[in-house]
Each structure stands twice: as C-alpha cells, then as structure tokens.
Coordinates of N, CA and C in Angstrom, one line a residue:
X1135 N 1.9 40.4 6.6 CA 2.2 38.9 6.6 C 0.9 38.3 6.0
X1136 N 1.3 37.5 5.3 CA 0.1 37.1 4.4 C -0.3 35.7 5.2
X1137 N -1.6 35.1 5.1 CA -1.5 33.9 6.1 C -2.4 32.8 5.0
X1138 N -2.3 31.5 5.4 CA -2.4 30.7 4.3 C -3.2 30.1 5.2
X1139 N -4.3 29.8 4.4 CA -5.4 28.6 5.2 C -4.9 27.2 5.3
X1140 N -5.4 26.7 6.1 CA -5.2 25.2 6.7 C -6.4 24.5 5.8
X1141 N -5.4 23.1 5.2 CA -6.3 22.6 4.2 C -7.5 21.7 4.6
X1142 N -8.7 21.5 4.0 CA -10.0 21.6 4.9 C -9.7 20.0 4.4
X1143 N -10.4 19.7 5.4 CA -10.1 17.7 5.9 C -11.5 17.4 5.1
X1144 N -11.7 16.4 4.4 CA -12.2 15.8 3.3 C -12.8 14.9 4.0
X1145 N -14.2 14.1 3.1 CA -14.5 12.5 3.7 C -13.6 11.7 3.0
X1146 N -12.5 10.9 3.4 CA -12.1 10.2 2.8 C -13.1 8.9 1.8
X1147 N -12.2 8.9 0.1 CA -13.2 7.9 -0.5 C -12.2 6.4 0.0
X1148 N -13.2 5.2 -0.4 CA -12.2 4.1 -0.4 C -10.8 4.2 -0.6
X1149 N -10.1 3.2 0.5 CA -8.8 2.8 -0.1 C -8.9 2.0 -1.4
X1150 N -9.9 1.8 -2.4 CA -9.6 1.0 -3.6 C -9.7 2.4 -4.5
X1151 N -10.1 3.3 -4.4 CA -9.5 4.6 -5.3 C -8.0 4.6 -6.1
X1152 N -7.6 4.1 -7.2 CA -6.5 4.3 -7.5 C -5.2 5.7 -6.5
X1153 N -3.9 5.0 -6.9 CA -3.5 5.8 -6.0 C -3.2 7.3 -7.1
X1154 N -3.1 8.2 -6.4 CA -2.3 9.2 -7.1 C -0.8 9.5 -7.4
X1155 N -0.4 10.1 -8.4 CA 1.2 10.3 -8.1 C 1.9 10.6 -6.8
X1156 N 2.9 10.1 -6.9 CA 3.7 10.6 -5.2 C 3.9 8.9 -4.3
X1157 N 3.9 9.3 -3.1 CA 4.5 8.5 -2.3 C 3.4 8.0 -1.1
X1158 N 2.8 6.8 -1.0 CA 2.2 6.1 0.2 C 3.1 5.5 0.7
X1159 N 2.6 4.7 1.9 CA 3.3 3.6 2.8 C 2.3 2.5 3.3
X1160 N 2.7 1.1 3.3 CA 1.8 0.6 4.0 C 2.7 -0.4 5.1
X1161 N 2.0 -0.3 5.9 CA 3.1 -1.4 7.1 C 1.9 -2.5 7.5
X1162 N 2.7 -3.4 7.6 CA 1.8 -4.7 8.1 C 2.1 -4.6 9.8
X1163 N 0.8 -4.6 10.2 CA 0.6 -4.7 11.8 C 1.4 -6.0 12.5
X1164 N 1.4 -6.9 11.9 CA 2.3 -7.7 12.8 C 3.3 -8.6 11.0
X1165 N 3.9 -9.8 11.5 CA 4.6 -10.6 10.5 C 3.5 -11.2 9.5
X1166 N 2.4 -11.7 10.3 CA 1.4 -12.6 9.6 C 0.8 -11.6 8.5
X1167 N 0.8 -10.3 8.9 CA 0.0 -9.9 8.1 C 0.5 -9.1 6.9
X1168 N 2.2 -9.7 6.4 CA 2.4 -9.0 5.4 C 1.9 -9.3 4.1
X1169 N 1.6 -10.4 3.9 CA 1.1 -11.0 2.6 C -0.3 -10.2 2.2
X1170 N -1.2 -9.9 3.5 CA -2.4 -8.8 3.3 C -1.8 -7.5 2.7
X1171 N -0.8 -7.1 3.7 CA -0.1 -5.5 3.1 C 0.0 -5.1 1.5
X1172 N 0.6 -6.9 1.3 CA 1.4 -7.1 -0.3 C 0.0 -6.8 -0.6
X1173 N -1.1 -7.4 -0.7 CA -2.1 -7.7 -1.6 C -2.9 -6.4 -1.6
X1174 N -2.7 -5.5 -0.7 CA -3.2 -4.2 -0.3 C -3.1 -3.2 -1.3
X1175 N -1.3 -3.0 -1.3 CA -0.6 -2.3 -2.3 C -0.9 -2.8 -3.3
X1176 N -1.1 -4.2 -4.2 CA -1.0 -4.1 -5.2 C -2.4 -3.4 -5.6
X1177 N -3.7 -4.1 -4.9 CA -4.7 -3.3 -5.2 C -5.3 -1.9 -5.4
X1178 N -4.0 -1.1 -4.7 CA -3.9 0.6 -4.8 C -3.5 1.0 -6.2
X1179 N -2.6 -0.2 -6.8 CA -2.2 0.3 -8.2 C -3.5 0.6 -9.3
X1180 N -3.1 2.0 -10.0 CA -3.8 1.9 -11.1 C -2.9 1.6 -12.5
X1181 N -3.3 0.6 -13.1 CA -2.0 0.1 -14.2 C -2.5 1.1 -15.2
X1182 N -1.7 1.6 -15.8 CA -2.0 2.3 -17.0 C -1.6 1.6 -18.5
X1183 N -2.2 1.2 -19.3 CA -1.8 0.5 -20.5 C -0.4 0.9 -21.1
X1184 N 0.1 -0.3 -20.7 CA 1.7 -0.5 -21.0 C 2.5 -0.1 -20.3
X1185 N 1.7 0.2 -19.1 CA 2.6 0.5 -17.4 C 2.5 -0.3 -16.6
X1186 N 3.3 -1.3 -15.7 CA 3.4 -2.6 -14.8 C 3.2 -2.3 -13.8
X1187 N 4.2 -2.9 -12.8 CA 4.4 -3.0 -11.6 C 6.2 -3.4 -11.1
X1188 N 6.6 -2.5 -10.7 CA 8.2 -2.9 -10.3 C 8.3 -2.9 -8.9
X1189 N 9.2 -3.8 -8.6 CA 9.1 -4.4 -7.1 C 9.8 -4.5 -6.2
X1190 N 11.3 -3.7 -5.7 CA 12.4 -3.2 -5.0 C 12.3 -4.2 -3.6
X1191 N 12.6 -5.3 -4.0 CA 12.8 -6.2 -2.1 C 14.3 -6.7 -2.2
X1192 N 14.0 -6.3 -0.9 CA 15.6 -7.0 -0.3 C 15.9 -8.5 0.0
X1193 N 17.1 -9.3 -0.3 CA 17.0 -10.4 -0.4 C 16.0 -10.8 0.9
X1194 N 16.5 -10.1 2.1 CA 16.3 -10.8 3.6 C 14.9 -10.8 3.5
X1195 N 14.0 -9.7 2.6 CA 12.8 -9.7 3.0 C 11.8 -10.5 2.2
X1196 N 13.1 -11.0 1.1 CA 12.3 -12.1 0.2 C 12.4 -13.5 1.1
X1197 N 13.7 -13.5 1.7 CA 13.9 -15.1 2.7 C 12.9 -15.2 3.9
X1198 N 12.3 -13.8 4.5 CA 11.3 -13.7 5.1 C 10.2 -14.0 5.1
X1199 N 9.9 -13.4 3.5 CA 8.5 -13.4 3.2 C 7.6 -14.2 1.7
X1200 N 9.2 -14.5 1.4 CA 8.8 -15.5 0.0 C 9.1 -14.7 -1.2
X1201 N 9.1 -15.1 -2.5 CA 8.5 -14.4 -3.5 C 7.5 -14.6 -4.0
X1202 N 6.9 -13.0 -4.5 CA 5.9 -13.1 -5.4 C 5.4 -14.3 -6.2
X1203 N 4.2 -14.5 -5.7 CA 4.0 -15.8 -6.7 C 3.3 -15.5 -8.0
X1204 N 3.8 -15.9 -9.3 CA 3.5 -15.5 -10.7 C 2.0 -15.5 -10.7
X1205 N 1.2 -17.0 -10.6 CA 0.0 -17.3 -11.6 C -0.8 -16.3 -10.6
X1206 N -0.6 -16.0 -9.6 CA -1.8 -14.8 -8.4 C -1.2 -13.8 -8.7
X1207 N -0.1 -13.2 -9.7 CA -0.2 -12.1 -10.1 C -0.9 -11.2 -10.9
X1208 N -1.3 -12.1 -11.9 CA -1.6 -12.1 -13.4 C -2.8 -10.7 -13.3
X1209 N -3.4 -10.9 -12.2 CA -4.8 -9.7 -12.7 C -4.2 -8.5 -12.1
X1210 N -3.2 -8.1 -11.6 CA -2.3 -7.0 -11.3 C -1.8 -6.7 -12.5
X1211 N -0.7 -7.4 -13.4 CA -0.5 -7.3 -14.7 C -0.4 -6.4 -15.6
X1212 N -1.6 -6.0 -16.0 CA -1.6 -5.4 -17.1 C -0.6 -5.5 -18.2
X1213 N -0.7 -4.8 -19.0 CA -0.1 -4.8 -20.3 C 1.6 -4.7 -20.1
X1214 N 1.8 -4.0 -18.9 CA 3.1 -4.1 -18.4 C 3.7 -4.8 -17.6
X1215 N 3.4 -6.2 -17.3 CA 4.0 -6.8 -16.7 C 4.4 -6.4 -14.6
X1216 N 5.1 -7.6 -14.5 CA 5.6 -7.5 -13.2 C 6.6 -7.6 -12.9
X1217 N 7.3 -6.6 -12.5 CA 8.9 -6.7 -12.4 C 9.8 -7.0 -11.0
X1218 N 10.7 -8.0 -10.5 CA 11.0 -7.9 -8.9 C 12.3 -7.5 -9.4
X1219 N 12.8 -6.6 -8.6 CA 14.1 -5.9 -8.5 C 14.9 -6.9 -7.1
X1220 N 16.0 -7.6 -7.3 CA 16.1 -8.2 -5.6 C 17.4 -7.8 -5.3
X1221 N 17.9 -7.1 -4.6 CA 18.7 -6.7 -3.9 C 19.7 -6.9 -3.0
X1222 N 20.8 -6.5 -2.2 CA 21.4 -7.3 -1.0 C 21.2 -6.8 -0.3
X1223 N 20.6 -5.1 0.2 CA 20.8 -4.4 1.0 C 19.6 -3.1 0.7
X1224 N 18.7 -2.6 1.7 CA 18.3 -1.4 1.5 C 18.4 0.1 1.3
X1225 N 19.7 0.1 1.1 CA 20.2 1.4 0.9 C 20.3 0.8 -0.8
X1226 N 20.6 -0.3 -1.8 CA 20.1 -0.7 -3.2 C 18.9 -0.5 -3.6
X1227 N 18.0 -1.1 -2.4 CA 16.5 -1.2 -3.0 C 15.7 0.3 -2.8
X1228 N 16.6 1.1 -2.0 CA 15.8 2.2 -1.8 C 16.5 2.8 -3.7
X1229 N 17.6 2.9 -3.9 CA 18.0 3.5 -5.1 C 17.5 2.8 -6.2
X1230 N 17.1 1.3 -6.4 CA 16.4 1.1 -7.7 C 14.7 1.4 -7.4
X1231 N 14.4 2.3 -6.4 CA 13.0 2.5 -6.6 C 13.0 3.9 -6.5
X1232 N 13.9 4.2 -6.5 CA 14.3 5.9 -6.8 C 14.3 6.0 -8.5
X1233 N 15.2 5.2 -8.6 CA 15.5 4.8 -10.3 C 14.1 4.1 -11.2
X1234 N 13.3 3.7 -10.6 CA 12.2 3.0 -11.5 C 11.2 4.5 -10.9
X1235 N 10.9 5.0 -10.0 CA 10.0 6.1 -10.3 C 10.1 7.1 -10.9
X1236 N 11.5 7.4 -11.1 CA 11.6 8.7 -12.0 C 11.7 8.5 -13.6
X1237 N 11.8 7.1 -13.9 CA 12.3 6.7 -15.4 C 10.1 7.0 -15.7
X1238 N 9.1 6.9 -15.2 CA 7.7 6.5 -15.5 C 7.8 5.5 -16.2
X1239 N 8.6 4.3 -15.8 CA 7.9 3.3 -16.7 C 7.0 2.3 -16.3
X1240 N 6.8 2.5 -15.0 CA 5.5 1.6 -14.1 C 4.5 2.5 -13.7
X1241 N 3.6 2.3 -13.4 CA 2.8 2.5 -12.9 C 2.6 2.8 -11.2
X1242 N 3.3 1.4 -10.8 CA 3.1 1.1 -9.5 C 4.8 1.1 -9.2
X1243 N 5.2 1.3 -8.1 CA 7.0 0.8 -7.8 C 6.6 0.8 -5.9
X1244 N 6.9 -0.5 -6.2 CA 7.1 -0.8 -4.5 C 8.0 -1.1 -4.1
X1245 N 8.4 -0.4 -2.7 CA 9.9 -1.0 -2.4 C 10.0 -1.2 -1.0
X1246 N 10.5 -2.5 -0.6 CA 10.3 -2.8 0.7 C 11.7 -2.7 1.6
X1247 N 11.2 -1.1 2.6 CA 12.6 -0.9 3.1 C 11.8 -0.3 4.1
X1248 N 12.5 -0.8 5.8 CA 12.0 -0.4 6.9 C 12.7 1.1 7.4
X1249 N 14.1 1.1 7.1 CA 15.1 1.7 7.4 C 14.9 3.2 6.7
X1250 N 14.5 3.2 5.8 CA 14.2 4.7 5.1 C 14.1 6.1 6.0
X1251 N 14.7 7.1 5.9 CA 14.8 8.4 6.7 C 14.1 9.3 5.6
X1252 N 13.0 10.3 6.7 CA 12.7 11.2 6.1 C 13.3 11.9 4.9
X1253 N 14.6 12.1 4.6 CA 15.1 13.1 3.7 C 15.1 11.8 2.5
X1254 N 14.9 10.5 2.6 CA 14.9 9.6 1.4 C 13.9 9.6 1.1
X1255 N 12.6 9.8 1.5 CA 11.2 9.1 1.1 C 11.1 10.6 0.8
X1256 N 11.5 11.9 1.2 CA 11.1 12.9 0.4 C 11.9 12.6 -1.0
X1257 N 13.2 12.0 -1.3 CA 13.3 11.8 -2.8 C 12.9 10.9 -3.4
X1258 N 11.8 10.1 -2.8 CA 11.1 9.2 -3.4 C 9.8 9.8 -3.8
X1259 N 9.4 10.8 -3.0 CA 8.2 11.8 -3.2 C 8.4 12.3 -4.5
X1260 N 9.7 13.4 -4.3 CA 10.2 13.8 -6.0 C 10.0 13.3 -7.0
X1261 N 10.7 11.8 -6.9 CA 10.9 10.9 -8.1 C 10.0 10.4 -8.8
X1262 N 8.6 10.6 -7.7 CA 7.6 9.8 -8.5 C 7.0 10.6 -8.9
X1263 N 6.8 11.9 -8.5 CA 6.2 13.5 -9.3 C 6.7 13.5 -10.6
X1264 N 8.0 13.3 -10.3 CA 8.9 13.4 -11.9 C 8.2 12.5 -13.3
X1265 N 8.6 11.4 -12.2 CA 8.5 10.4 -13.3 C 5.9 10.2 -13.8
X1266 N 5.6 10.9 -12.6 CA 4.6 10.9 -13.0 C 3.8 9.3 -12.7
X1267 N 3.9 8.4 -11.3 CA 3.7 7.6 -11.3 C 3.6 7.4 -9.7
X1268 N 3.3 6.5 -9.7 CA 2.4 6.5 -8.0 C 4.0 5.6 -6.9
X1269 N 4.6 5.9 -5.8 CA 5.2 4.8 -5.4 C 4.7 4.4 -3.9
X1270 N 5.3 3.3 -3.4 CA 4.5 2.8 -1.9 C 5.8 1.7 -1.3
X1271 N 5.7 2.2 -0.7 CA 7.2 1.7 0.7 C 6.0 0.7 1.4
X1272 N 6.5 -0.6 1.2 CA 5.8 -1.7 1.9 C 6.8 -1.9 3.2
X1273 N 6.1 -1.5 4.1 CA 7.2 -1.8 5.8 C 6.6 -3.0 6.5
X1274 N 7.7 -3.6 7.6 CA 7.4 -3.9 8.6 C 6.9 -3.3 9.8
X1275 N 7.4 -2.0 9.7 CA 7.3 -1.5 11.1 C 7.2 0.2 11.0
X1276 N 6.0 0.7 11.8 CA 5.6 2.0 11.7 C 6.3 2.8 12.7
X1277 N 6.2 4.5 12.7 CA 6.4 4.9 13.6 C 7.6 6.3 12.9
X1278 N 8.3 5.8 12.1 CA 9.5 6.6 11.6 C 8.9 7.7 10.9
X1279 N 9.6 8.9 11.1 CA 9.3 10.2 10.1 C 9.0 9.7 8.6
X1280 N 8.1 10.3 7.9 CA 7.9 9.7 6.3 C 7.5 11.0 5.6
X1281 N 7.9 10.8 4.3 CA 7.0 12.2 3.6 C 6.1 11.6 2.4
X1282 N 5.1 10.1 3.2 CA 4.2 9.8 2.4 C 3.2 10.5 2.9
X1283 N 2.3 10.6 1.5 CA 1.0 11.3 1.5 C 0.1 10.5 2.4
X1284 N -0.2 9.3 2.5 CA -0.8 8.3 3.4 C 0.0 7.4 3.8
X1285 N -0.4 7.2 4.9 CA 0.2 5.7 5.9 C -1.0 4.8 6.2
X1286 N -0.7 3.5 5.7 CA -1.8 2.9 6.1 C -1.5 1.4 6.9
X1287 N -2.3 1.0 7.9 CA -1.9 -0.4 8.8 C -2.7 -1.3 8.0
X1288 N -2.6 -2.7 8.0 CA -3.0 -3.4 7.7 C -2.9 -4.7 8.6
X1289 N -3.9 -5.2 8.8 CA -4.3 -6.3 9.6 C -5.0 -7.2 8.6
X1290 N -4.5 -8.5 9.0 CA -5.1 -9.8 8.5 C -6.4 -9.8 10.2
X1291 N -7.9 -10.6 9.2 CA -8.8 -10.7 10.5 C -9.4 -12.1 9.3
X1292 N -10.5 -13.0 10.3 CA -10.9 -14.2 10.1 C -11.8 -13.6 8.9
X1293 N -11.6 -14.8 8.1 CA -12.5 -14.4 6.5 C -14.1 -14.9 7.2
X1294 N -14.8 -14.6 6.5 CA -16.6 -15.5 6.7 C -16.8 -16.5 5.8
X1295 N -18.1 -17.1 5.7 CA -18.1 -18.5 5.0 C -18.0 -18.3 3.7
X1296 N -17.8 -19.5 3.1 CA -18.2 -19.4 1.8 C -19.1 -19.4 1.4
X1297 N -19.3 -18.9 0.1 CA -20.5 -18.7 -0.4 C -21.5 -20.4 -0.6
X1298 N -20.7 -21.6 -1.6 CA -21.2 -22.2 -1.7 C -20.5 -23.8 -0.8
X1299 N -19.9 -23.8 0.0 CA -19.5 -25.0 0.7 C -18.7 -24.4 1.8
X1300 N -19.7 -24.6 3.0 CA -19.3 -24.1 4.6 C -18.3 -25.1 5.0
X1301 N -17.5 -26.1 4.2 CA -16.3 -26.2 4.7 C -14.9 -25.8 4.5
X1302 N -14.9 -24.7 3.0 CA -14.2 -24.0 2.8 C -13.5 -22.6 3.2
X1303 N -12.8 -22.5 2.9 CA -12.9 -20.8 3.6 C -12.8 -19.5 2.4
X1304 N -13.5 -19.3 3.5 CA -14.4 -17.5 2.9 C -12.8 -16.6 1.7
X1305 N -13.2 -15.9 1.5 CA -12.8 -14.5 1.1 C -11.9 -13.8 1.7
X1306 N -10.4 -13.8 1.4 CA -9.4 -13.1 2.0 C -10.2 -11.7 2.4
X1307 N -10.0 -11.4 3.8 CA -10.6 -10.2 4.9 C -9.7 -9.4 4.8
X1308 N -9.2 -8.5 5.3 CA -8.0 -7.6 5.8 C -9.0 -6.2 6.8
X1309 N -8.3 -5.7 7.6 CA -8.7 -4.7 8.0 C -7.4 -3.4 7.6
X1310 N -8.0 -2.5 7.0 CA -7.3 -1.4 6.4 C -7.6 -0.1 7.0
X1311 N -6.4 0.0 8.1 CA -6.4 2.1 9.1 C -5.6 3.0 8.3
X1312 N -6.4 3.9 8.0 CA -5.4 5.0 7.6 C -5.2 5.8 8.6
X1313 N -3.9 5.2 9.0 CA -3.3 6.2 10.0 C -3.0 7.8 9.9
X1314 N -2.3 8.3 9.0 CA -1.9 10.0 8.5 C -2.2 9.7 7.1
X1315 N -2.8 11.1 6.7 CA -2.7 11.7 6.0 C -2.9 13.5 5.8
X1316 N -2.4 13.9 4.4 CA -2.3 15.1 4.7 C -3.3 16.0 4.6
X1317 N -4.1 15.5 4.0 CA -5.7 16.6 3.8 C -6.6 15.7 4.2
X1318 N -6.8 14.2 4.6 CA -8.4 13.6 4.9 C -8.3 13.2 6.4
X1319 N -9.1 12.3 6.5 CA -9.3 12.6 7.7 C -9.2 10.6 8.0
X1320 N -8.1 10.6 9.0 CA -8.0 9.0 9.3 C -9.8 8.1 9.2
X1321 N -9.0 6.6 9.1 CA -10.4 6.0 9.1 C -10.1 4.2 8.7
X1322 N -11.1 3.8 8.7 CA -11.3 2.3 8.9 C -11.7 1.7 7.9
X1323 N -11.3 0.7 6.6 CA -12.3 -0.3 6.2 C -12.1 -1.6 6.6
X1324 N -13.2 -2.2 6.0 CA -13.1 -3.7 5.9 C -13.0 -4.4 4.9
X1325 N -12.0 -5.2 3.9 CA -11.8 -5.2 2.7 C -11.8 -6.9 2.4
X1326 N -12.2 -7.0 1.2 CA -12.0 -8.8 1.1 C -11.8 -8.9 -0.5
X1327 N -11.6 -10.0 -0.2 CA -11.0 -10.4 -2.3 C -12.3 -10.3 -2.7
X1328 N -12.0 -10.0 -3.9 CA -13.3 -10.4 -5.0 C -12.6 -11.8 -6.0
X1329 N -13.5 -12.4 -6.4 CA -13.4 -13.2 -6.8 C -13.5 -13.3 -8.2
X1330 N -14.1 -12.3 -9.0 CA -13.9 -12.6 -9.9 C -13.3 -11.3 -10.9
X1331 N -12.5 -10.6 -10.0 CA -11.6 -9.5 -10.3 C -10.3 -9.7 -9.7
X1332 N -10.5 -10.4 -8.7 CA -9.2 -10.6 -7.9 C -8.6 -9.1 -7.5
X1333 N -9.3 -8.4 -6.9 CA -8.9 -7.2 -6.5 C -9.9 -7.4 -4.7
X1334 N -9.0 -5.7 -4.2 CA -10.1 -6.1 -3.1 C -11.0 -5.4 -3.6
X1335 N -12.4 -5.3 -2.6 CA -13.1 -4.4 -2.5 C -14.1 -4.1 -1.0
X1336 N -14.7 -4.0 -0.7 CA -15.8 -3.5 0.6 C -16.1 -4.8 0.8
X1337 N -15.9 -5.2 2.2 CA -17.0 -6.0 2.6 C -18.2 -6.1 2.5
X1338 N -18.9 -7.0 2.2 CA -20.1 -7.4 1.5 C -20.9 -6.8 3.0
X1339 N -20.9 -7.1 4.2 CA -21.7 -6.3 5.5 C -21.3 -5.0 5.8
X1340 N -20.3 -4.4 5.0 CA -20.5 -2.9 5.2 C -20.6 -1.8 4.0
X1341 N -21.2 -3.2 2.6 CA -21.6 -2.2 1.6 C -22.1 -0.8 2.1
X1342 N -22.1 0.3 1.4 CA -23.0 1.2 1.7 C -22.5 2.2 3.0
X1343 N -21.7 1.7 3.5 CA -21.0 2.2 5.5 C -19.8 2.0 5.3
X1344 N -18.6 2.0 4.7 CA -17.8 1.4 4.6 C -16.1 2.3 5.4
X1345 N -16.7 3.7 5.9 CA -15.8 4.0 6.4 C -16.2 3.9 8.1
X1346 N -15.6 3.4 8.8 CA -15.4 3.2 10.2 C -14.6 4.3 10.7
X1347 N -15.5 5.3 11.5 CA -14.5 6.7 12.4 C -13.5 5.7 13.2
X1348 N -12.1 6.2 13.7 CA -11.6 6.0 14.6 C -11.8 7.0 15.8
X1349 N -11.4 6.8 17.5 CA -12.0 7.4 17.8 C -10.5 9.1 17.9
X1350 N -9.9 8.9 18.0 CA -9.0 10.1 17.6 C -8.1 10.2 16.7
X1351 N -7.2 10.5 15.8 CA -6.4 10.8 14.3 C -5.0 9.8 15.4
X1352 N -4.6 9.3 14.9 CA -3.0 8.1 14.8 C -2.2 8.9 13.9
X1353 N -1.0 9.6 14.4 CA 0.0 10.1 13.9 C 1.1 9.7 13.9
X1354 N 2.0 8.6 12.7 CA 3.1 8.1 12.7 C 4.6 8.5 12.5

C-alpha cells in the first residue's frame, strides 16, 4: 500500500495575491458587510488583457443589495469590461456561472448563490479549470459543504482618519479571515482602499505584520 504525504501547510501570502484558477468563496459576516465582500472579491481578480469580470446575481440579491455601481467599477475593468448576468432564481445563476467559467472569457465570474450543494461548486471547480479562469461564490451565509479552495469572512470595521481633513472619513477598512483552506494555514488581515489604485491593500499599521494567527483553524 503505497501512502501519500499530507500536503505541508504554507505561510499564507496576502489575500491581494491574484486569485488562481478554480473556485473561492467569500461570505459577508453579517448584511452590512456585503458591499465589503463585493469589494473583496473584486480585488481578488486578476484581469487579464481582454478578460473582464462576469457577475451571476439573483434578482432578490440585487433588490437586497443594489446594483453594481458603474463609475466605482471602472478600475476593476480592464480591457474586458463588466458584465451583470441577473436572474430569477439560483439554480439560473448557478448555471450562467457554470456557463461563463468554462467559455474563459472572464477572468473573474462571480456568482451570488447561498443555496449551492457540494456536488455544484464541485462543477464549478471543473468549469473553471476548464475554462482556465478563477470563480468566487459571493454568500450570505457560511457553514455549508463547499469544494472552494478558500473560504474567506469578511467584516466591515470603523475606517481611521483622513489623511488631510479629520472631518472626513478615512479609507474603506474591512477585516479579511480565511477560514479553510486546503494547503495554508487560516489567518487574519486588515485591509483598506487605496486611493489611488482603488484596490485594497494592507493596512497602513500593519505594513510589514500583516498576517494575524487565529487562535485555532475555523472549518466551514
């Protein structure tokens, strides 16, 4: 009987590492904080020239949560545009993001479905191997069997001052847990907009330190 080593747990790099082919997840810790999640995911994307972003939401989760707003998309963008797929039902939105990962014509394909069962997000895993492009199931709510490579929480927390007028407010904050994953090892940042990338990146007080141990691994 031949025996297969157990794969050796890694320091995790930032969550602003482009993502890799395959399948993430990110869930917003409570309602408030899905707008962080949104802004999470898109910052995971790596756009590839003349690859977008396609966007699989369900009506209810657009009457929820709003639609994308255009002119704050623009530095997501790239050469390929932004695409919203909108739907009536999740068992749609799970198949047009089945159908946009395996075509490779984006980059990024996000699809916002709480309901998804293990044996779906494993064909979403497939799809995106296929098609050679990264996908990420934006949830409400954690907990369910998944066959993403990472799960990650996301919390909205109070921004800090502004730079140049303390009556304004600071720099969208977020706190980012990687709950599971399959080779690293869970962990904590602290993430804020950049300003003149419009992407996130490290909090400016934990340049340099930027991964926070949890004190035991969160399995969802």
């Amino acid at each position: 009987m031949s025996i297969h080593p157990s794969p050796v747990l890694e320091a995790v790099p930032p969550p602003l590492s482009p993502l890799s082919e395959g399948l993430e997840e990110v869930c917003a810790d409570s309602v408030r904080d899905m707008a962080a999640a949104f802004a999470f995911a898109l910052g995971r994307a790596s756009l590839d020239a003349g690859r977008g972003v396609v966007m699989s939401a369900t009506q209810a989760w657009l009457h929820e949560n709003g639609r994308p707003y255009g002119p704050g998309l623009q530095a997501f963008q790239a050469s390929g545009g932004f695409v919203l797929v909108e739907t009536r039902t999740e068992a749609l939105a799970l198949w047009a993001m089945e159908q946009a990962l395996r075509s490779g014509g984006a980059a990024l394909v996000i699809g916002t479905v709480d309901g998804a069962e293990l044996a779906q997000t494993r064909r979403l895993e497939f799809a995106a191997r296929d098609g050679g492009c990264s996908g990420l199931l934006l949830r409400a709510r954690s907990g369910d069997l998944s066959a993403a490579r990472r799960r990650w929480r996301i919390t909205t927390i109070a921004s800090g001052d502004a730079a140049f007028d303390e009556r304004a407010p600071g720099r969208m904050t977020i706190r980012a847990e990687m709950t599971r994953s399959r080779t690293e090892r869970p962990g904590v940042w602290m993430l804020e907009q950049d300003d003149e990338t419009h992407r996130l990146r490290l909090a400016d007080r934990l340049a340099g330190d930027g991964l926070g141990p949890i004190s035991r691994p969160q399995y969802a």
